[in-house]
Every structure is written in structure tokens, then in C-alpha cells.
Tab-separated table of C-alpha atoms and ligand atoms in Angstrom:
chain	number	residue	atom	x	y	z
R	1	MET	CA	96.041	95.298	66.655
R	2	ARG	CA	98.622	94.096	69.162
R	3	ILE	CA	100.515	96.569	71.330
R	4	HIS	CA	103.592	95.758	73.408
R	5	VAL	CA	105.196	98.360	75.675
R	6	LEU	CA	108.965	98.097	75.255
R	7	GLY	CA	109.708	101.040	77.527
R	8	SER	CA	107.611	103.316	79.706
R	9	ALA	CA	109.961	105.840	81.347
R	10	ALA	CA	110.876	109.355	80.254
R	11	GLY	CA	114.356	110.192	78.969
R	12	GLY	CA	116.950	108.888	81.424
R	13	GLY	CA	114.905	105.813	82.312
R	14	PHE	CA	114.183	104.556	85.807
R	15	PRO	CA	116.467	104.503	87.689
R	16	GLN	CA	118.397	107.260	85.952
R	17	TRP	CA	122.176	106.776	85.946
R	18	ASN	CA	123.033	110.045	87.731
R	19	CYS	CA	119.996	110.339	89.986
R	20	GLY	CA	119.827	109.942	93.730
R	21	CYS	CA	116.182	110.927	94.182
R	22	THR	CA	114.027	108.901	96.594
R	23	ASN	CA	112.591	106.844	93.741
R	24	CYS	CA	115.916	106.009	92.089
R	25	VAL	CA	117.666	105.215	95.397
R	26	GLY	CA	114.721	103.128	96.591
R	27	LEU	CA	114.549	101.183	93.337
R	28	ARG	CA	118.274	100.377	93.415
R	29	ALA	CA	118.037	99.299	97.051
R	30	GLY	CA	114.847	97.316	96.513
R	31	THR	CA	113.103	99.252	99.289
R	32	ILE	CA	110.186	100.690	97.307
R	33	ALA	CA	107.338	98.950	95.484
R	34	ALA	CA	108.322	99.915	91.951
R	35	ALA	CA	109.705	98.372	88.768
R	36	ALA	CA	112.627	99.522	86.642
R	37	ARG	CA	111.648	101.047	83.320
R	38	THR	CA	113.436	101.819	80.075
R	39	GLN	CA	112.685	104.862	77.913
R	40	ALA	CA	109.259	105.111	76.334
R	41	SER	CA	108.664	103.038	73.236
R	42	VAL	CA	105.734	100.978	72.036
R	43	ALA	CA	105.692	98.213	69.431
R	44	LEU	CA	102.484	97.631	67.524
R	45	SER	CA	101.464	95.177	64.856
R	46	ASP	CA	98.562	94.417	62.602
R	47	ASN	CA	97.039	90.957	62.590
R	48	GLU	CA	99.558	89.817	59.988
R	49	GLY	CA	102.664	90.404	62.085
R	50	HIS	CA	103.953	93.610	60.508
R	51	TRP	CA	105.612	95.438	63.372
R	52	PHE	CA	106.057	99.175	63.927
R	53	LEU	CA	107.863	100.977	66.699
R	54	ILE	CA	106.719	104.274	68.073
R	55	HIS	CA	110.099	105.825	69.019
R	56	ALA	CA	113.615	104.466	68.656
R	57	THR	CA	115.129	105.059	72.095
R	58	PRO	CA	118.797	104.971	73.141
R	59	GLU	CA	117.895	101.575	74.698
R	60	ILE	CA	116.510	100.106	71.485
R	61	SER	CA	118.930	97.193	71.259
R	62	ALA	CA	117.888	95.814	74.639
R	63	GLN	CA	114.254	96.619	73.913
R	64	LEU	CA	114.284	94.689	70.620
R	65	ALA	CA	116.066	91.806	72.336
R	66	SER	CA	113.402	91.736	75.059
R	67	PHE	CA	110.558	90.866	72.698
R	68	ALA	CA	110.705	87.710	70.572
R	69	PRO	CA	108.305	88.880	67.806
R	70	LEU	CA	110.897	91.568	66.960
R	71	HIS	CA	113.758	89.079	66.599
R	72	PRO	CA	115.046	88.420	63.062
R	73	ARG	CA	113.161	85.794	61.069
R	74	ALA	CA	116.210	84.807	58.996
R	75	ILE	CA	119.669	86.121	58.263
R	76	ARG	CA	119.439	89.943	58.194
R	77	ASP	CA	115.634	89.892	58.134
R	78	SER	CA	113.954	92.001	60.796
R	79	PRO	CA	110.160	91.958	61.181
R	80	LEU	CA	110.359	95.719	61.808
R	81	ALA	CA	108.441	97.428	59.014
R	82	GLY	CA	108.738	100.998	60.254
R	83	ILE	CA	109.513	103.433	63.055
R	84	ILE	CA	107.253	106.342	63.943
R	85	LEU	CA	108.465	109.500	65.682
R	86	THR	CA	106.144	111.936	67.430
R	87	ASN	CA	108.787	114.584	68.108
R	88	ALA	CA	112.550	114.969	67.739
R	89	ASP	CA	113.651	114.649	71.373
R	90	LEU	CA	116.736	112.471	71.700
R	91	ASP	CA	114.949	109.839	73.798
R	92	GLN	CA	112.641	109.327	70.807
R	93	TRP	CA	115.113	108.841	68.006
R	94	LEU	CA	118.721	108.375	69.146
R	95	GLY	CA	118.204	104.628	68.797
R	96	LEU	CA	117.995	105.038	65.014
R	97	LEU	CA	121.796	105.335	65.052
R	98	SER	CA	121.946	101.913	66.701
R	99	LEU	CA	120.110	100.420	63.720
R	100	ARG	CA	122.862	101.171	61.215
R	101	GLU	CA	123.616	97.576	60.208
R	102	SER	CA	122.555	98.104	56.593
R	103	GLN	CA	118.929	97.217	57.252
R	104	PRO	CA	116.556	99.322	55.142
R	105	LEU	CA	114.596	101.517	57.556
R	106	HIS	CA	111.272	103.246	57.069
R	107	VAL	CA	110.790	106.219	59.357
R	108	TYR	CA	107.489	108.085	59.720
R	109	ALA	CA	107.742	111.687	60.961
R	110	THR	CA	106.643	115.227	60.191
R	111	ASP	CA	108.991	117.312	58.044
R	112	SER	CA	109.991	119.370	61.046
R	113	VAL	CA	111.009	116.246	62.988
R	114	ARG	CA	112.862	114.839	59.972
R	115	HIS	CA	114.813	118.101	59.659
R	116	ALA	CA	115.693	118.051	63.343
R	117	VAL	CA	117.088	114.531	63.035
R	118	THR	CA	118.885	114.801	59.711
R	119	LYS	CA	119.934	118.409	59.112
R	120	ASP	CA	123.595	119.204	59.874
R	121	ASN	CA	123.876	115.834	61.603
R	122	ARG	CA	127.074	114.186	60.430
R	123	TRP	CA	126.363	111.039	62.475
R	124	TYR	CA	123.145	110.537	60.561
R	125	ARG	CA	125.347	109.675	57.561
R	126	ALA	CA	126.031	106.371	59.350
R	127	LEU	CA	122.526	105.428	58.217
R	128	HIS	CA	123.486	105.867	54.575
R	129	ARG	CA	125.847	102.960	54.108
R	130	THR	CA	123.743	101.793	51.223
R	131	PRO	CA	121.692	103.960	48.851
R	132	GLY	CA	118.120	104.258	50.025
R	133	GLN	CA	118.905	102.710	53.404
R	134	VAL	CA	116.481	105.080	55.145
R	135	THR	CA	113.181	106.090	53.614
R	136	TRP	CA	111.300	108.899	55.324
R	137	HIS	CA	107.517	108.900	55.155
R	138	GLU	CA	106.014	112.284	55.888
R	139	LEU	CA	103.356	112.394	58.564
R	140	LYS	CA	100.956	115.045	57.315
R	141	LEU	CA	99.073	117.005	59.943
R	142	HIS	CA	95.440	115.912	60.211
R	143	GLY	CA	96.099	113.414	57.428
R	144	SER	CA	95.391	109.695	57.602
R	145	GLN	CA	97.776	107.351	55.850
R	146	PRO	CA	98.386	103.607	55.791
R	147	LEU	CA	101.436	102.186	57.499
R	148	LEU	CA	103.380	100.169	54.933
R	149	THR	CA	104.954	96.732	55.007
R	150	ALA	CA	108.731	96.533	54.522
R	151	ASP	CA	108.106	95.985	50.795
R	152	GLN	CA	105.788	99.000	50.702
R	153	ARG	CA	102.357	97.438	50.503
R	154	SER	CA	99.581	98.878	52.665
R	155	THR	CA	99.040	97.150	55.975
R	156	GLN	CA	95.638	97.208	57.626
R	157	LEU	CA	96.864	99.962	59.960
R	158	VAL	CA	96.107	103.607	59.327
R	159	VAL	CA	97.742	106.424	61.257
R	160	THR	CA	96.277	109.898	61.755
R	161	THR	CA	98.632	112.677	62.845
R	162	ILE	CA	97.391	115.450	65.106
R	163	PRO	CA	99.508	118.462	66.132
R	164	ILE	CA	99.474	119.093	69.874
R	165	PRO	CA	101.225	121.580	72.177
R	166	GLY	CA	104.907	120.780	72.507
R	167	LYS	CA	108.231	122.384	71.832
R	168	VAL	CA	111.368	122.115	69.750
R	169	PRO	CA	113.925	119.685	71.148
R	170	LEU	CA	116.293	121.108	73.762
R	171	TYR	CA	119.313	120.810	71.464
R	172	LEU	CA	117.642	123.052	68.849
R	173	GLU	CA	116.121	125.676	71.123
R	174	ASP	CA	118.683	128.298	70.106
R	175	ASP	CA	118.565	127.401	66.412
R	176	VAL	CA	115.023	126.943	65.204
R	177	LYS	CA	111.695	128.612	65.727
R	178	PRO	CA	108.812	126.591	67.151
R	179	HIS	CA	106.683	124.972	64.484
R	180	ILE	CA	103.281	123.304	64.614
R	181	GLU	CA	104.875	120.065	63.359
R	182	ASP	CA	107.284	119.831	66.304
R	183	ASN	CA	105.109	117.554	68.399
R	184	VAL	CA	102.226	115.326	67.360
R	185	ALA	CA	99.870	112.737	68.745
R	186	LEU	CA	98.893	109.643	66.776
R	187	LEU	CA	95.649	107.805	66.297
R	188	VAL	CA	96.081	104.312	64.865
R	189	SER	CA	93.215	102.130	63.751
R	190	GLU	CA	92.546	99.323	61.322
R	191	MET	CA	91.385	100.188	57.843
R	192	GLY	CA	87.611	100.381	57.732
R	193	GLY	CA	87.203	101.159	61.421
R	194	GLY	CA	87.477	99.161	64.602
R	195	PRO	CA	89.129	100.190	67.829
R	196	CYS	CA	91.458	103.159	67.865
R	197	LEU	CA	94.794	103.483	69.652
R	198	GLY	CA	95.819	106.967	70.768
R	199	TYR	CA	99.447	107.825	71.476
R	200	ALA	CA	100.350	111.170	73.075
R	201	PRO	CA	103.486	110.800	75.215
R	202	SER	CA	104.399	114.512	75.210
R	203	VAL	CA	101.533	116.881	75.864
R	204	GLY	CA	102.594	120.440	76.608
R	205	ALA	CA	99.288	121.903	77.733
R	206	PRO	CA	95.514	121.476	77.580
R	207	ASP	CA	94.187	121.858	74.055
R	208	PRO	CA	90.966	121.167	72.124
R	209	GLU	CA	92.853	118.612	69.998
R	210	ILE	CA	93.747	116.736	73.156
R	211	GLU	CA	90.110	116.610	74.189
R	212	ARG	CA	89.284	115.192	70.768
R	213	ILE	CA	91.981	112.514	71.002
R	214	VAL	CA	90.753	111.486	74.445
R	215	GLU	CA	87.273	111.247	72.971
R	216	LEU	CA	88.275	109.226	69.885
R	217	ALA	CA	90.785	106.761	71.329
R	218	ASP	CA	89.521	103.467	72.723
R	219	CYS	CA	92.907	103.027	74.325
R	220	LEU	CA	95.084	106.063	74.955
R	221	PHE	CA	98.729	106.351	76.011
R	222	PHE	CA	99.164	109.800	77.557
R	223	ASP	CA	101.977	111.979	78.913
R	224	GLY	CA	102.759	110.839	82.465
R	225	THR	CA	106.108	112.617	82.779
R	226	PHE	CA	105.465	114.641	85.911
R	227	TRP	CA	103.000	114.621	88.760
R	228	SER	CA	103.496	118.268	89.746
R	229	ASN	CA	104.622	121.348	87.909
R	230	ASP	CA	107.479	122.050	90.347
R	231	GLU	CA	108.572	118.415	90.707
R	232	LEU	CA	112.168	119.043	89.652
R	233	LEU	CA	112.433	122.432	91.382
R	234	ALA	CA	111.280	120.905	94.672
R	235	LEU	CA	114.126	118.376	94.443
R	236	GLY	CA	116.632	121.109	93.613
R	237	ILE	CA	117.059	119.775	90.065
R	238	GLY	CA	117.396	122.651	87.601
R	239	ALA	CA	115.149	125.655	87.207
R	240	LYS	CA	112.459	124.366	84.879
R	241	THR	CA	108.868	123.555	85.622
R	242	ALA	CA	107.047	120.686	83.935
R	243	CYS	CA	105.235	123.232	81.760
R	244	ASP	CA	108.557	124.854	80.763
R	245	MET	CA	109.561	121.412	79.480
R	246	ALA	CA	106.258	121.040	77.594
R	247	HIS	CA	104.883	118.344	79.853
R	248	TRP	CA	101.446	119.019	81.329
R	249	PRO	CA	101.625	117.621	84.877
R	250	LEU	CA	99.069	115.054	86.022
R	251	GLY	CA	98.241	116.297	89.513
R	252	GLY	CA	96.329	119.238	90.929
R	253	LYS	CA	93.140	121.041	90.025
R	254	ASN	CA	94.363	121.935	86.544
R	255	GLY	CA	96.325	118.750	85.969
R	256	SER	CA	95.784	116.332	83.106
R	257	LEU	CA	94.456	113.628	85.418
R	258	ALA	CA	91.288	115.668	86.003
R	259	MET	CA	90.729	115.674	82.232
R	260	LEU	CA	91.614	111.991	81.793
R	261	ALA	CA	89.278	111.077	84.649
R	262	ARG	CA	86.292	112.271	82.617
R	263	SER	CA	86.835	109.649	79.933
R	264	SER	CA	85.608	106.087	80.234
R	265	SER	CA	87.920	104.486	77.668
R	266	ARG	CA	91.200	102.806	78.568
R	267	ARG	CA	93.810	105.402	79.599
R	268	ILE	CA	97.443	104.606	80.341
R	269	VAL	CA	100.176	107.063	81.273
R	270	ILE	CA	103.631	106.595	79.738
R	271	HIS	CA	106.964	108.495	79.461
R	272	ILE	CA	107.113	108.668	83.261
R	273	ASN	CA	109.978	110.622	84.784
R	274	ASN	CA	111.998	108.867	87.475
R	275	THR	CA	111.011	111.549	90.031
R	276	ASN	CA	107.279	110.934	89.588
R	277	PRO	CA	105.597	109.520	92.731
R	278	ILE	CA	103.169	107.462	90.590
R	279	LEU	CA	106.064	105.056	89.963
R	280	ARG	CA	105.573	103.732	93.509
R	281	ASP	CA	102.747	101.197	93.507
R	282	ASP	CA	101.624	102.282	96.983
R	283	SER	CA	101.910	106.087	96.740
R	284	PRO	CA	98.886	108.359	97.370
R	285	GLU	CA	99.347	109.787	93.859
R	286	ARG	CA	99.167	106.285	92.375
R	287	ARG	CA	95.943	105.763	94.341
R	288	GLN	CA	94.492	108.892	92.747
R	289	LEU	CA	95.242	107.466	89.308
R	290	LYS	CA	93.613	104.197	90.250
R	291	GLN	CA	90.512	105.991	91.507
R	292	ALA	CA	90.309	107.786	88.155
R	293	GLY	CA	90.662	104.452	86.316
R	294	VAL	CA	93.994	105.479	84.791
R	295	GLU	CA	96.737	102.845	84.422
R	296	VAL	CA	100.504	103.253	84.580
R	297	ALA	CA	102.435	101.712	81.697
R	298	TYR	CA	105.198	99.233	82.513
R	299	ASP	CA	107.817	97.550	80.373
R	300	GLY	CA	106.349	94.362	78.937
R	301	MET	CA	102.705	95.535	79.129
R	302	GLU	CA	100.599	93.844	76.417
R	303	ILE	CA	97.355	95.110	74.926
R	304	VAL	CA	95.181	93.615	72.224
R	305	LEU	CA	92.764	96.050	70.639
K	401	LIG	C1	111.463	115.602	77.158
K	401	LIG	O1	110.684	114.656	77.138
K	401	LIG	O2	111.114	116.694	77.649
K	401	LIG	C2	112.813	115.456	76.575
K	401	LIG	O3	113.070	114.115	76.274
K	401	LIG	C3	113.867	116.024	77.445
K	401	LIG	C4	115.250	115.790	76.886
K	401	LIG	O4	115.454	115.850	75.672
K	401	LIG	O5	116.154	115.490	77.683
K	402	LIG	MN1	111.360	112.726	76.623
K	403	LIG	ZN1	115.621	109.816	90.147
């Protein structure tokens, strides 16, 4: 399995267009040791070159352009076999609307995520220029299913879907009740065994399922949105804590880093908010990650499992 990180930041990216925090200002000025990042998305392929994206971000066009294996092979012939969504936040799926050039799309998501994206969404009709342009594949909780080639044959990759603490997307908070399918983690492995990739970019709170994913994954991408629970409050940005936003912060006695530190497999944080001090290569918080053996995802990161 080959994994290529197309984007590693949380919604808004790094720097974020309207943000004057120390990180964003320092990155623009070139005065901090940090790299720009686009919104979190990972491309993965089996050994036969069938490519899948986890997330379709608002920056998908640039992200696809940045990686030659995702360039078209012939006229109107994308190597992209499918797109997988782990929740229905806009930074995860808004890029679908940028893929409306009559290319058949295969999208893997839970029913609850599919509803959030498609129901009462008149812009979604832009993805129905041709009959059957989008095919949804239901991710069943606790189920394992093969990822399919563009012509619907099984690839060697099997995905297992695990519900984890999360929340409904912001834009639906007043409309829909929370549902167990709102936010999932993925385990991806090759048929018949072999190393296992874990993907959990939005983790709302500690949970036994999280412990199990950490245990099972040989390489795990994990929620690195915030370092501290009051990160935004301390900067005077809004009134929400990290936990209010369903992102378990990394730092502190009860932070996710303490849990990640107990594992000996490869652990990489992703979906990093622009305010997070771990974005600076030389910050004390970054040093704590390093001491725990936890890596920080960056755009262009390559992993072969
Ligand atoms: C999140 O990760 O919490 C969401 O992407 C926030 C948002 O939708 O702006
Ligand atoms: Mn997000
Ligand atoms: Zn910022």
C-alpha cells in the first residue's frame, strides 16, 4: 500500500486566509520554522495503481495537480477509483463539487454522511450531469468491505469502518440529531492480512474503540487539530473549546498524546489547526511529540506500508 499526504492542515489550511495568529503571521513572513499546509487529505493506492482519496477538500484541484500519479492517464481518464469520507464536515467533502466534469465518481461514506452531503443540497445536483455520475458506497459500521476499481472489481484493499466520538457538522447542528454514523475512523489493509493503515483525523474524546484502533494500526494518522483545549479561547477566537468542536486535544495530562505515546507503531498527527504550536519545528510542544515518537504530517509525505 502506498500513502501520499496531499494535505495535512485542518479546515482553513495553514496559513488561514483571515488569520493573524503568531503561526500564520510568522509563516507568511518566513520568520518561523514551519511549512505551509493545505487541508487534510490522503491518497492511497494498492500495488496495482488504483488510487483512493480520503477526503475531497476545497483545495482538491491543487492537491490533485501536486501529485503526478493522480494526473489523467488519457483524455478524461482519471486514475481516481474512489473517494472516502469519514465525516461530513465541509473541509472533507466540499471538493466533490470541484469534480463535476462528468467523471463518474465513487464515494464511500456512512448513510448519515451521505445524507448530510446530498439532502436538500441543490448544488449537489451539479454532480448529476450524467445518469449514474456519482455512485455512493455505504460504509457499514464495524463492517469490512473491499475498495473497488473504477470498473467495480475488488482491489486488494479492504476498509473497516469504526464509529468514534465526533459530532454532526456545524452547518447541520440545528437540523439533525447526533448519530453514531456521524464520524468514523478507518482501518485499511490488504486482503489476506499484511500491514494496517489507521485513519482517524477527527477524534472527539477518548474511547475504547480508539484504543483498539491504536492497537491494530501499524501506521496511524490521528487527530492533531489542537494542542490545548482552550487554544482558540486563549487567542480570543470564538467561545468554543477543542472538546466542544469534537477534537480531543493532544497536550496535557488527559491529552491524546499521552495515549499515543503508549503505542510503539508508527503514529502521525494530521488535520492540524493553524493555531497549533506543533506546526513550529522548534516549539517545546513539537519536542514533546518527538519524545513520544509521534510524527507530524506534512504535505507531500510519502509512506509505503
Ligand atoms: C472541524 O474539523 O471541526 C470542522 O472542519 C470545522 C468546520 O467545519 O469548520
Ligand atoms: Mn475539519
Ligand atoms: Zn492562524
